[in-house]
Amino acid sequence: MCGIVGFTGRQSAAPVLLEGLKKLEYRGYDSAGIAVMDGKSITVNKVRGRIANLCEKTKDGAKVPGTTGIGHTRWATHGAPTEENAHPHLSNDGRFAIVHNGIIENYLSLREELTQDGYHFLSETDTEVIVHLLEMYYRGNVRDALIKTANRLRGSYALGVICSEEPGKIYAVREASPLILGVGIDENFFASDVTALVNHTRNVIYLEDGEFAELSDTSIRIFDCSGQEIHKKATRVLWDVQAAEKGGYEHFMLKEIMEQPGAVKATLAPRMKEHGVEFEELTGLLPKLPSIRKILITACGSAYYAGCAGKYALEHLARIPVEVELASELRYSDPLIDESTLLIVISQSGETADTIAAMKECKARGAKTLAIVNVVGSSVATLADFAVYTWAGPEIAVATTKGYTTQVTVLYMLALYFADHLNRIGEEKARLQEALQAMPRRIQESIDMNANIPALARKYHKAKALFFIGRNTDYAVALEGALKMKEISYLHAEAYAAGELKHGTIALIEEHQPVIALCANPSIMEKTLSNMVEVKSRGAEVLALTFRNNQKILSVADDLLFMPEVDPLFSAVMEIVPLQLLAYYVARENGCDIDKPKNLAKSVTVE
Ligand code: G6P
């Protein structure tokens, strides 16, 4: 995700900013920039690609005089990763430079308004509206301009601002995106992440939503959104840099599991409107929707399993037949595809070789293509007729977690969106919309309900194999649950449609064989329950995943994982969380390299 740093002091700002940005590199980014104020003039340097390029361009900062500045690493969201779209952005009069993390949801209407008022836009970013608003509202007082600007913004933002009229000052504004002030001696800092601060100071002040701060070399003043000054105490950071990068978690994977409520919320928020789900990026698809006869989903790895999980909601709500096919198979399968096929391509990285090849094959046969992708400007996003982004932020652990749950979230939203625009949904709509809105909260419940997972991991980590069983939507989640276990713990894990047990797998069940039974779909639960009884009578230990009050399952299972009771159409996102945690803790028990499992790569760009 994007990173922000700010510095004001007596030493040269550029080297401090560059060093801070390097500390944020681990978060992932595709361009970077700094703006430094020397007296009343602001110099901006930006590059595409690595911070090393920025160091080269500025001779490690030596070419940029000045003791006050802001810096940014950008992970592209609105607009491709180009130099123009990189931050900092300047106001037309050159007075203000800003850096921004987050998403401004109402940027299109603001952009239209500002363009009409004569402001020129140099980038495609949502951020640029902020700097023009600041120029528009500036009447000699930066604080007033900040308050008026913030009042116009909807969405999330952490902002770093400098103004040439106020040499030596940096401003920080926070709304739903982290921003931390660093308290130094004769110098002060801010950053979106404590890692960029700890080399300079361990005394920090956490800004809260709606607060902003004015920093000079010797003072830090904090205000609420009405401009009222507030007083906050500094706290001392005890983490070392490595722990700070992981937000205090032992591994990126665990951090990313915990980030899922926020990632799913960020993916939902821009599309959930009062009247229903809206995808601005899909308005061009709407007229073609009635002629679509088949949806074909293709992807690799977990993204493929996300497709398997989303299929049920798409078919049930939109009433369009859905096939899910592995990209590595589809590309060589001479697929039956024409203009009435909508190909949905799912990819976190947007660079998976098989996925791209399958997509090209289907495009050549006339399919319309819709990509669900996490990386803006990636190959999959660029090739697709329509790109729908998951706003998961960069994923660092090789095994995907928030990538998967945000992909499934988009499929759920698409199901409701298609159903609505095809007039195939009635009373159910309001209830399902509410269910979608509640998902971030429900995911948090899934995390909170399972404090006993480390203990379960201690019990099961020595198993030779783990079988995951389930039916229907539960089966789709079992596939991803087993993959997570394999990837990071190196245990043999297999998912079976529970109804298939008698056709082979049951031969493998012996005394103490763990079987993980997924029971989150009431329509089919009795059947899975029978399968649980069958394996138990052959000596299996059953670890069931279900709701807290599900007495029948509770009475048969040996051990339990819990999830909140949710509509089975939308359950995968909550249901996978305990399985991610189980895989994580089993791998930890086994001493595995969790973030970088052996033989695996985050992005498979070769066949
Ligand atoms: C690799 C990763 C998986 C991912 C798969 C597809 O195998 O380790 O986590 O699901 O690639 O990647 P994509 O970037 O296309 O989603």
Coordinates of C-alpha atoms and ligand atoms in Angstrom, one line a residue:
M1 CA 0.0 0.0 0.0
C2 CA 1.1 3.6 -0.4
G3 CA 3.5 5.0 2.1
I4 CA 3.9 8.6 3.4
V5 CA 6.8 10.4 5.2
G6 CA 7.2 14.0 6.3
F7 CA 10.1 15.8 7.8
T8 CA 10.9 19.3 9.2
G9 CA 14.1 20.1 11.0
R10 CA 17.5 21.6 10.6
Q11 CA 19.3 19.0 8.5
S12 CA 18.7 18.4 4.8
A13 CA 15.2 16.9 4.3
A14 CA 15.7 14.9 1.1
P15 CA 18.1 12.2 2.5
V16 CA 15.8 11.8 5.6
L17 CA 12.7 11.4 3.3
L18 CA 14.5 8.9 1.0
E19 CA 15.7 6.8 3.9
G20 CA 12.1 6.8 5.3
L21 CA 10.7 5.8 2.0
K22 CA 13.2 2.9 1.8
K23 CA 11.8 1.7 5.1
L24 CA 8.4 1.6 3.5
E25 CA 9.5 -0.4 0.5
Y26 CA 8.4 -3.7 2.0
R27 CA 4.8 -2.6 1.7
G28 CA 5.0 -2.8 -2.1
Y29 CA 4.9 0.2 -4.5
D30 CA 5.3 1.1 -8.1
S31 CA 6.5 4.7 -8.1
A32 CA 7.9 7.2 -5.6
G33 CA 8.5 10.9 -5.1
I34 CA 9.5 13.7 -2.8
A35 CA 8.7 17.4 -2.5
V36 CA 11.2 19.6 -0.6
M37 CA 10.8 23.2 0.4
D38 CA 13.8 25.5 0.4
G39 CA 12.7 28.9 1.7
K40 CA 9.6 29.6 -0.4
S41 CA 10.2 27.3 -3.3
I42 CA 9.1 23.7 -3.6
T43 CA 11.0 21.2 -5.7
V44 CA 9.3 17.9 -6.7
N45 CA 11.2 14.8 -7.9
K46 CA 9.3 11.7 -9.0
V47 CA 10.1 8.4 -10.6
R48 CA 8.4 5.3 -11.8
G49 CA 9.7 2.1 -10.2
R50 CA 12.2 1.8 -7.4
I51 CA 13.4 4.3 -4.8
A52 CA 16.9 3.6 -6.0
N53 CA 15.9 5.5 -9.2
L54 CA 14.8 8.4 -7.0
C55 CA 18.1 8.3 -5.1
E56 CA 19.9 8.3 -8.4
K57 CA 17.9 11.2 -9.8
T58 CA 18.5 13.4 -6.7
K59 CA 22.1 12.1 -6.0
D60 CA 20.8 10.6 -2.7
G61 CA 19.0 13.9 -1.9
A62 CA 22.2 16.0 -2.3
K63 CA 20.7 17.8 -5.3
V64 CA 17.6 18.9 -3.4
P65 CA 18.3 21.6 -0.9
G66 CA 15.8 22.4 1.9
T67 CA 15.0 21.3 5.4
T68 CA 11.3 20.6 5.1
G69 CA 9.6 18.0 2.9
I70 CA 7.2 15.2 2.2
G71 CA 7.6 11.9 0.4
H72 CA 5.5 9.0 -0.9
T73 CA 5.6 5.5 -2.3
R74 CA 2.6 4.8 -4.5
W75 CA 0.8 1.6 -5.1
A76 CA -1.3 2.5 -8.1
T77 CA -5.1 2.7 -7.6
H78 CA -6.6 5.5 -9.8
G79 CA -4.4 5.6 -12.9
A80 CA -1.4 3.5 -14.0
P81 CA 2.0 3.6 -12.3
T82 CA 3.4 6.5 -14.3
E83 CA 5.6 9.5 -13.2
E84 CA 2.6 11.9 -13.8
N85 CA 0.4 9.8 -11.4
A86 CA 3.2 9.5 -8.8
H87 CA 3.0 11.7 -5.7
P88 CA 3.6 14.5 -4.6
H89 CA 1.1 16.5 -6.6
L90 CA 1.4 20.2 -6.9
S91 CA -1.4 22.9 -7.0
N92 CA -1.6 24.9 -10.2
D93 CA -0.2 27.9 -8.5
G94 CA 2.7 25.8 -7.1
R95 CA 1.9 26.8 -3.6
F96 CA 0.9 23.4 -2.3
A97 CA 2.4 20.0 -2.6
I98 CA 0.6 16.9 -1.2
V99 CA 1.0 13.2 -0.7
H100 CA -2.0 11.0 -0.1
N101 CA -2.8 7.4 1.0
G102 CA -6.3 6.1 0.7
I103 CA -9.2 6.6 -1.8
I104 CA -11.3 9.7 -2.4
E105 CA -14.7 8.2 -3.3
N106 CA -16.2 11.4 -4.7
Y107 CA -13.2 12.4 -6.8
L108 CA -15.0 12.3 -10.1
S109 CA -17.6 14.9 -9.2
L110 CA -14.9 17.1 -7.5
R111 CA -12.7 16.8 -10.6
E112 CA -15.6 17.9 -12.8
E113 CA -16.3 20.9 -10.5
L114 CA -12.7 21.9 -10.3
T115 CA -12.2 21.6 -14.0
Q116 CA -15.2 23.9 -14.6
D117 CA -13.6 26.4 -12.2
G118 CA -10.5 26.4 -14.4
Y119 CA -8.1 24.0 -12.5
H120 CA -5.8 21.9 -14.7
F121 CA -5.3 18.2 -13.9
L122 CA -2.0 16.7 -14.7
S123 CA -2.7 13.1 -13.5
E124 CA -5.4 10.5 -13.5
T125 CA -5.3 10.2 -9.7
D126 CA -8.1 10.8 -7.2
T127 CA -5.5 12.6 -5.1
E128 CA -5.1 15.5 -7.4
V129 CA -8.5 17.0 -6.5
I130 CA -7.2 17.5 -2.9
V131 CA -4.4 19.8 -3.9
H132 CA -6.6 21.9 -6.2
L133 CA -9.2 22.2 -3.4
L134 CA -6.5 23.4 -1.1
E135 CA -5.5 26.1 -3.6
M136 CA -9.2 27.0 -4.1
Y137 CA -9.8 27.4 -0.3
Y138 CA -6.5 29.0 0.6
R139 CA -7.0 32.6 1.8
G140 CA -3.8 33.0 3.7
N141 CA -4.4 30.3 6.3
V142 CA -3.4 26.7 5.7
R143 CA -5.4 25.3 8.6
D144 CA -8.6 26.9 7.3
A145 CA -7.9 25.6 3.8
L146 CA -7.3 22.1 5.2
I147 CA -10.6 22.1 7.2
K148 CA -12.6 23.3 4.2
T149 CA -10.9 20.8 1.9
A150 CA -11.4 17.9 4.3
N151 CA -15.1 18.7 4.5
R152 CA -15.4 18.1 0.8
L153 CA -13.8 14.7 0.8
R154 CA -15.5 11.4 1.1
G155 CA -13.5 8.2 1.5
S156 CA -10.2 7.5 3.3
Y157 CA -7.1 9.6 3.4
A158 CA -3.9 10.2 5.2
L159 CA -2.4 13.5 3.8
G160 CA 0.9 15.1 4.0
V161 CA 0.9 18.8 3.0
I162 CA 3.5 21.6 2.5
C163 CA 2.7 25.1 1.5
S164 CA 5.3 27.5 0.2
E165 CA 3.8 30.4 2.2
E166 CA 4.7 28.6 5.4
P167 CA 8.4 27.5 5.2
G168 CA 9.4 25.0 7.8
K169 CA 5.9 23.6 8.4
I170 CA 4.5 20.3 7.4
Y171 CA 0.8 19.3 7.9
A172 CA -0.6 15.8 8.4
V173 CA -4.3 15.0 8.1
R174 CA -5.9 11.6 9.0
E175 CA -9.3 10.0 8.1
A176 CA -9.5 6.2 8.0
S177 CA -5.9 5.7 7.0
P178 CA -3.0 5.5 9.5
L179 CA -0.7 8.4 10.2
I180 CA 1.7 8.7 13.0
L181 CA 3.7 11.7 14.2
G182 CA 7.3 11.3 15.3
V183 CA 8.5 13.6 18.1
G184 CA 12.2 14.5 17.7
I185 CA 14.6 17.1 19.2
D186 CA 14.7 20.2 16.9
E187 CA 13.1 18.0 14.2
N188 CA 9.7 16.4 13.8
F189 CA 8.3 13.7 11.5
F190 CA 5.2 12.0 10.3
A191 CA 4.7 8.7 8.5
S192 CA 2.0 6.3 7.6
D193 CA 3.9 3.5 9.2
V194 CA 6.1 3.5 12.4
T195 CA 8.9 1.7 10.5
A196 CA 9.8 4.9 8.8
L197 CA 10.2 6.7 12.2
V198 CA 12.0 4.3 14.5
N199 CA 15.5 5.1 13.2
H200 CA 14.9 8.8 14.3
T201 CA 12.7 8.6 17.3
R202 CA 10.7 6.2 19.3
N203 CA 8.4 8.9 20.7
V204 CA 5.2 8.9 18.6
I205 CA 1.7 10.3 18.6
Y206 CA -1.0 8.4 16.8
L207 CA -3.4 10.7 15.0
E208 CA -7.0 9.6 15.0
D209 CA -9.7 10.0 12.4
G210 CA -10.7 13.6 11.9
E211 CA -7.5 15.0 13.4
F212 CA -4.8 17.0 11.8
A213 CA -1.4 18.3 12.9
E214 CA 0.9 21.2 12.2
L215 CA 4.5 20.4 12.7
S216 CA 7.6 22.7 12.7
D217 CA 11.1 21.8 13.9
T218 CA 10.3 22.7 17.5
S219 CA 6.5 22.2 17.8
I220 CA 3.7 19.8 17.1
R221 CA 0.1 21.2 17.3
I222 CA -2.9 18.9 16.8
F223 CA -6.4 20.0 16.0
D224 CA -9.8 18.3 15.6
C225 CA -11.8 18.7 12.4
S226 CA -13.4 21.9 13.5
G227 CA -10.0 23.5 14.2
Q228 CA -10.1 23.2 17.9
E229 CA -6.7 22.5 19.4
I230 CA -6.3 19.2 21.3
H231 CA -3.5 17.8 23.4
K232 CA -2.2 14.3 23.0
K233 CA 0.6 12.6 24.7
A234 CA 3.4 10.8 23.0
T235 CA 3.8 7.1 23.5
R236 CA 7.0 5.1 23.2
V237 CA 7.4 2.5 20.5
L238 CA 9.2 -0.6 21.7
W239 CA 9.1 -2.6 18.4
D240 CA 12.3 -3.1 16.4
V241 CA 12.1 -2.3 12.7
Q242 CA 11.3 -5.9 11.6
A243 CA 8.5 -6.3 14.0
A244 CA 7.2 -2.9 13.0
E245 CA 7.0 -3.9 9.4
K246 CA 4.8 -6.7 10.3
G247 CA 2.6 -4.4 12.5
G248 CA 3.8 -6.3 15.6
Y249 CA 2.8 -9.7 14.1
E250 CA 5.2 -12.6 13.9
H251 CA 4.6 -13.0 10.1
F252 CA 3.1 -11.1 7.2
M253 CA 0.6 -13.9 6.7
L254 CA -0.9 -13.4 10.2
K255 CA -0.9 -9.6 9.7
E256 CA -2.7 -10.1 6.4
I257 CA -5.3 -12.5 7.9
M258 CA -6.0 -9.8 10.5
E259 CA -6.3 -7.1 7.8
Q260 CA -9.2 -8.9 6.1
P261 CA -12.0 -6.9 7.7
G262 CA -10.4 -3.7 6.4
A263 CA -9.5 -5.1 3.0
V264 CA -13.1 -6.4 2.4
K265 CA -14.5 -3.1 3.6
A266 CA -12.3 -1.2 1.2
T267 CA -13.4 -3.5 -1.6
L268 CA -17.1 -3.1 -0.7
A269 CA -17.3 0.6 0.2
P270 CA -17.0 2.2 -3.3
R271 CA -19.6 -0.1 -4.7
M272 CA -22.2 -0.4 -2.0
K273 CA -24.8 2.4 -2.6
E274 CA -28.1 2.9 -0.9
H275 CA -30.1 1.6 -3.8
G276 CA -27.9 -1.4 -4.5
V277 CA -24.5 -2.5 -5.7
E278 CA -23.0 -0.2 -8.4
F279 CA -19.8 -0.8 -10.4
E280 CA -18.9 2.5 -12.2
E281 CA -16.3 0.5 -14.1
L282 CA -19.0 -1.8 -15.5
T283 CA -21.5 0.7 -17.0
G284 CA -20.2 -0.3 -20.5
L285 CA -21.0 -3.9 -19.8
L286 CA -24.6 -3.3 -18.7
P287 CA -26.2 -3.1 -22.2
K288 CA -24.6 -6.4 -23.2
L289 CA -25.7 -8.2 -20.0
P290 CA -29.0 -9.6 -21.3
S291 CA -27.2 -11.3 -24.2
I292 CA -24.8 -13.2 -21.9
R293 CA -25.6 -16.9 -22.0
K294 CA -22.6 -18.2 -20.0
I295 CA -20.1 -17.0 -17.5
L296 CA -16.8 -18.7 -17.6
I297 CA -14.4 -18.1 -14.7
T298 CA -10.8 -18.8 -15.0
A299 CA -7.8 -18.4 -12.7
C300 CA -5.0 -20.3 -11.0
G301 CA -4.4 -21.4 -7.4
S302 CA -6.5 -19.6 -4.7
A303 CA -7.9 -17.3 -7.3
Y304 CA -9.4 -20.4 -9.0
Y305 CA -10.9 -21.4 -5.7
A306 CA -12.3 -18.0 -5.2
G307 CA -14.1 -18.6 -8.5
C308 CA -15.4 -21.9 -7.2
A309 CA -16.8 -20.2 -4.1
G310 CA -18.4 -17.3 -6.1
K311 CA -20.1 -19.5 -8.6
Y312 CA -22.9 -20.4 -6.3
A313 CA -24.0 -16.8 -5.6
L314 CA -23.7 -15.9 -9.3
E315 CA -25.8 -18.8 -10.5
H316 CA -28.4 -18.5 -7.8
L317 CA -28.9 -14.8 -8.0
A318 CA -28.1 -13.9 -11.6
R319 CA -29.5 -17.1 -13.1
I320 CA -26.6 -17.3 -15.6
P321 CA -24.8 -20.7 -16.0
V322 CA -21.3 -20.4 -14.5
E323 CA -18.3 -22.7 -15.4
V324 CA -15.1 -22.5 -13.4
E325 CA -12.0 -23.7 -15.2
L326 CA -8.3 -23.7 -14.3
A327 CA -6.4 -21.3 -16.6
S328 CA -3.7 -23.9 -17.3
E329 CA -6.4 -26.3 -18.6
L330 CA -8.6 -23.8 -20.3
R331 CA -5.8 -22.4 -22.5
Y332 CA -5.3 -25.8 -24.2
S333 CA -8.9 -27.0 -24.2
D334 CA -10.3 -25.6 -27.4
P335 CA -13.0 -23.9 -25.4
L336 CA -16.6 -23.4 -26.6
I337 CA -16.8 -19.6 -26.4
D338 CA -18.3 -16.9 -28.4
E339 CA -19.7 -13.3 -28.0
S340 CA -22.4 -14.5 -25.6
T341 CA -19.7 -15.7 -23.1
L342 CA -18.5 -13.4 -20.3
L343 CA -15.1 -14.5 -19.2
I344 CA -14.3 -13.5 -15.6
V345 CA -10.6 -13.6 -15.0
I346 CA -9.4 -13.6 -11.4
S347 CA -5.8 -12.7 -10.4
Q348 CA -4.3 -11.0 -7.4
S349 CA -1.1 -10.1 -9.1
G350 CA -2.5 -9.7 -12.6
E351 CA 0.7 -11.3 -14.0
T352 CA 0.1 -15.1 -13.8
A353 CA 1.3 -16.6 -17.1
D354 CA -1.4 -19.2 -17.5
T355 CA -4.2 -16.8 -16.6
I356 CA -3.0 -14.3 -19.2
A357 CA -2.7 -17.0 -21.8
A358 CA -6.2 -18.4 -21.1
M359 CA -7.6 -14.9 -21.3
K360 CA -6.0 -14.2 -24.6
E361 CA -7.3 -17.5 -26.0
C362 CA -10.9 -16.6 -24.9
K363 CA -10.6 -13.0 -26.1
A364 CA -9.6 -14.3 -29.5
R365 CA -12.8 -16.4 -29.6
G366 CA -14.9 -13.3 -29.0
A367 CA -15.6 -13.5 -25.2
K368 CA -16.1 -10.3 -23.3
T369 CA -13.6 -10.1 -20.5
L370 CA -14.0 -8.9 -17.0
A371 CA -10.9 -9.0 -14.7
I372 CA -11.0 -9.1 -10.9
V373 CA -7.5 -8.0 -10.0
N374 CA -5.6 -6.4 -7.2
V375 CA -2.8 -4.7 -9.1
V376 CA -3.7 -1.6 -11.0
G377 CA -2.1 -1.4 -14.5
S378 CA -1.1 -5.1 -14.4
S379 CA -1.2 -7.2 -17.6
V380 CA -4.6 -8.8 -16.7
A381 CA -6.1 -5.4 -15.9
T382 CA -4.8 -3.9 -19.1
L383 CA -5.9 -6.8 -21.3
A384 CA -9.5 -7.0 -19.9
D385 CA -12.4 -5.2 -21.4
F386 CA -13.4 -4.3 -17.9
A387 CA -11.2 -4.3 -14.8
V388 CA -12.8 -4.5 -11.3
Y389 CA -10.1 -4.0 -8.6
T390 CA -10.0 -5.7 -5.3
W391 CA -8.7 -3.1 -2.8
A392 CA -6.7 -5.6 -0.7
G393 CA -3.5 -3.6 -0.8
P394 CA -0.2 -5.4 -1.4
E395 CA 0.0 -8.9 -0.2
I396 CA 3.5 -9.9 1.0
A397 CA 3.1 -13.4 2.3
V398 CA 3.2 -15.9 -0.6
A399 CA 0.1 -17.7 0.5
T400 CA -2.8 -15.4 -0.3
T401 CA -5.4 -14.6 2.4
K402 CA -6.9 -11.1 1.9
G403 CA -6.4 -11.5 -1.8
Y404 CA -8.7 -14.5 -1.8
T405 CA -11.4 -13.0 0.4
T406 CA -11.6 -9.7 -1.5
Q407 CA -11.9 -11.7 -4.8
V408 CA -14.8 -13.7 -3.4
T409 CA -16.3 -10.4 -2.1
V410 CA -16.2 -8.9 -5.7
L411 CA -17.9 -12.1 -7.0
Y412 CA -20.7 -11.7 -4.4
M413 CA -21.2 -8.1 -5.4
L414 CA -21.2 -9.0 -9.1
A415 CA -23.9 -11.7 -8.4
L416 CA -26.2 -9.0 -6.8
Y417 CA -25.3 -6.4 -9.4
F418 CA -26.1 -8.7 -12.4
A419 CA -29.3 -10.0 -10.7
D420 CA -30.5 -6.5 -10.1
H421 CA -29.8 -5.2 -13.6
L422 CA -31.4 -8.3 -15.1
N423 CA -34.4 -7.8 -12.8
R424 CA -34.0 -11.3 -11.4
I425 CA -34.1 -10.3 -7.7
G426 CA -37.0 -9.3 -5.6
E427 CA -37.4 -9.1 -1.8
E428 CA -34.2 -10.9 -1.2
K429 CA -32.2 -7.8 -2.4
A430 CA -32.3 -5.7 0.8
R431 CA -31.4 -8.6 3.0
L432 CA -28.5 -9.7 0.8
Q433 CA -27.2 -6.2 0.5
E434 CA -27.2 -5.9 4.3
A435 CA -25.4 -9.3 4.5
L436 CA -22.7 -7.9 2.2
Q437 CA -22.4 -4.7 4.3
A438 CA -22.0 -6.8 7.4
M439 CA -19.1 -8.9 6.1
P440 CA -16.2 -6.9 7.5
R441 CA -17.8 -7.2 11.0
R442 CA -18.5 -10.9 10.5
I443 CA -14.9 -11.6 9.4
Q444 CA -13.7 -10.0 12.6
E445 CA -16.1 -12.3 14.5
S446 CA -14.6 -15.3 12.7
I447 CA -11.2 -14.1 14.0
D448 CA -12.3 -13.4 17.5
M449 CA -14.3 -16.7 18.0
N450 CA -11.3 -18.9 17.5
A451 CA -8.9 -18.3 20.3
N452 CA -8.3 -22.0 20.7
I453 CA -6.7 -22.5 17.2
P454 CA -3.1 -22.5 18.5
A455 CA -4.1 -25.3 20.9
L456 CA -5.8 -27.3 18.0
A457 CA -2.7 -26.8 16.0
R458 CA -0.6 -28.4 18.7
K459 CA -3.0 -31.4 18.6
Y460 CA -3.0 -31.8 14.8
H461 CA 0.3 -30.6 13.5
K462 CA 1.9 -34.1 13.5
A463 CA -0.8 -35.6 11.3
K464 CA 0.4 -37.4 8.2
A465 CA -2.5 -36.1 6.2
L466 CA -5.6 -33.9 6.7
F467 CA -8.9 -34.4 4.9
F468 CA -11.2 -31.5 4.4
I469 CA -14.8 -32.4 3.6
G470 CA -17.9 -30.4 2.7
R471 CA -20.7 -30.0 0.3
N472 CA -21.8 -27.3 -2.0
T473 CA -20.5 -23.9 -0.8
D474 CA -18.7 -25.7 2.0
Y475 CA -16.8 -27.8 -0.5
A476 CA -15.6 -24.7 -2.3
V477 CA -14.1 -23.4 0.9
A478 CA -12.7 -26.9 1.8
L479 CA -10.6 -26.6 -1.5
E480 CA -9.0 -23.3 -0.4
G481 CA -8.6 -24.5 3.2
A482 CA -6.7 -27.6 2.1
L483 CA -4.5 -25.6 -0.3
K484 CA -3.6 -23.2 2.5
M485 CA -2.6 -26.1 4.7
K486 CA -0.5 -27.7 2.0
E487 CA 1.2 -24.5 1.0
I488 CA 2.5 -23.4 4.3
S489 CA 2.6 -26.4 6.6
Y490 CA 3.7 -29.0 4.0
L491 CA 1.2 -31.5 5.4
H492 CA -0.7 -33.5 2.9
A493 CA -4.1 -32.0 2.8
E494 CA -6.9 -32.9 0.4
A495 CA -10.4 -31.5 0.0
Y496 CA -13.2 -33.9 -0.9
A497 CA -16.8 -33.3 -1.8
A498 CA -18.3 -35.1 1.2
G499 CA -20.6 -37.1 -1.0
E500 CA -17.6 -38.6 -2.8
L501 CA -16.2 -40.2 0.4
K502 CA -17.8 -43.5 -0.3
H503 CA -16.3 -43.6 -3.8
G504 CA -12.7 -43.9 -2.6
T505 CA -11.5 -41.6 0.1
I506 CA -13.1 -43.5 3.0
A507 CA -10.6 -46.3 2.3
L508 CA -7.9 -44.0 3.7
I509 CA -9.7 -43.3 7.0
E510 CA -8.1 -45.1 9.9
E511 CA -7.7 -44.6 13.6
H512 CA -7.0 -41.0 14.6
Q513 CA -7.0 -39.7 11.0
P514 CA -8.1 -36.0 11.3
V515 CA -11.0 -35.0 9.1
I516 CA -12.0 -31.3 9.0
A517 CA -15.7 -31.1 8.3
L518 CA -17.1 -27.8 7.0
C519 CA -20.7 -27.3 8.1
A520 CA -21.8 -23.7 7.3
N521 CA -24.5 -24.5 4.8
P522 CA -27.8 -25.5 6.6
S523 CA -29.4 -26.8 3.4
I524 CA -27.0 -29.6 3.2
M525 CA -25.7 -29.9 6.7
E526 CA -27.6 -33.1 7.6
K527 CA -25.8 -34.9 4.8
T528 CA -22.4 -33.7 5.9
L529 CA -23.3 -34.8 9.4
S530 CA -23.9 -38.4 8.2
N531 CA -20.4 -38.3 6.6
M532 CA -19.0 -37.1 9.9
V533 CA -20.6 -40.1 11.6
E534 CA -19.3 -42.4 8.9
V535 CA -15.7 -41.4 9.3
K536 CA -15.9 -41.3 13.1
S537 CA -17.1 -44.8 13.2
R538 CA -13.9 -45.7 11.3
G539 CA -11.8 -44.1 13.9
A540 CA -11.4 -40.5 12.5
E541 CA -11.0 -37.5 14.7
V542 CA -13.5 -34.9 13.4
L543 CA -12.7 -31.2 13.6
A544 CA -15.9 -29.4 12.6
L545 CA -16.3 -25.8 11.4
T546 CA -19.7 -24.5 12.2
F547 CA -21.8 -22.0 14.2
R548 CA -21.6 -21.8 18.0
N549 CA -25.2 -23.0 18.6
N550 CA -25.2 -25.8 16.1
Q551 CA -25.9 -28.5 18.7
K552 CA -26.2 -31.5 16.3
I553 CA -22.7 -30.9 14.8
L554 CA -21.3 -30.0 18.2
S555 CA -22.4 -33.3 19.6
V556 CA -20.7 -35.4 16.9
A557 CA -17.4 -33.5 16.5
D558 CA -14.3 -34.1 18.5
D559 CA -13.0 -30.5 18.2
L560 CA -14.5 -27.3 16.8
L561 CA -13.7 -24.2 14.8
F562 CA -16.3 -21.5 14.8
M563 CA -17.8 -18.9 12.5
P564 CA -20.8 -16.6 12.7
E565 CA -24.1 -17.7 11.3
V566 CA -24.4 -16.1 7.9
D567 CA -26.3 -16.6 4.6
P568 CA -24.6 -19.6 2.9
L569 CA -24.6 -17.8 -0.4
F570 CA -22.1 -15.4 1.1
S571 CA -20.4 -17.6 3.7
A572 CA -17.0 -18.4 2.1
V573 CA -15.4 -15.1 3.2
M574 CA -16.1 -15.8 6.9
E575 CA -15.7 -19.6 6.7
I576 CA -12.2 -19.5 5.3
V577 CA -10.8 -17.4 8.1
P578 CA -10.5 -20.1 10.8
L579 CA -9.0 -22.4 8.2
Q580 CA -6.3 -19.8 7.3
L581 CA -5.6 -19.5 11.0
L582 CA -5.4 -23.2 11.5
A583 CA -3.0 -23.6 8.6
Y584 CA -0.9 -20.7 10.0
Y585 CA -0.6 -22.2 13.5
V586 CA 0.0 -25.7 12.2
A587 CA 2.8 -24.4 10.0
R588 CA 4.2 -22.4 13.0
E589 CA 4.2 -25.6 15.1
N590 CA 6.1 -27.3 12.4
G591 CA 8.7 -24.5 12.3
C592 CA 8.0 -23.7 8.6
D593 CA 9.0 -20.6 6.8
I594 CA 5.5 -19.3 6.7
D595 CA 5.8 -16.1 4.6
K596 CA 8.1 -17.8 2.0
P597 CA 7.1 -21.5 1.7
K598 CA 9.7 -23.7 0.0
N599 CA 9.3 -24.0 -3.8
L600 CA 6.5 -21.5 -4.1
A601 CA 6.4 -18.0 -5.6
K602 CA 4.0 -15.2 -5.0
S603 CA 3.5 -14.5 -8.7
V604 CA 4.0 -17.3 -11.2
T605 CA 4.9 -15.5 -14.4
V606 CA 6.1 -18.6 -16.3
E607 CA 4.1 -21.5 -17.4
Ligands
G6P1 C1 0.6 -18.5 -6.8 C2 0.4 -17.9 -5.4 C3 -1.1 -18.1 -5.0 C4 -2.0 -17.5 -6.0 C5 -1.7 -18.0 -7.5 C6 -2.5 -17.2 -8.5 O1 0.5 -19.8 -6.8 O2 1.2 -18.5 -4.5 O3 -1.3 -17.5 -3.8 O4 -3.4 -17.9 -5.7 O5 -0.3 -17.9 -7.8 O6 -1.9 -15.9 -8.5 P1 -2.7 -14.6 -9.0 O7 -1.7 -13.5 -8.7 O8 -3.0 -14.8 -10.4 O9 -3.9 -14.5 -8.1

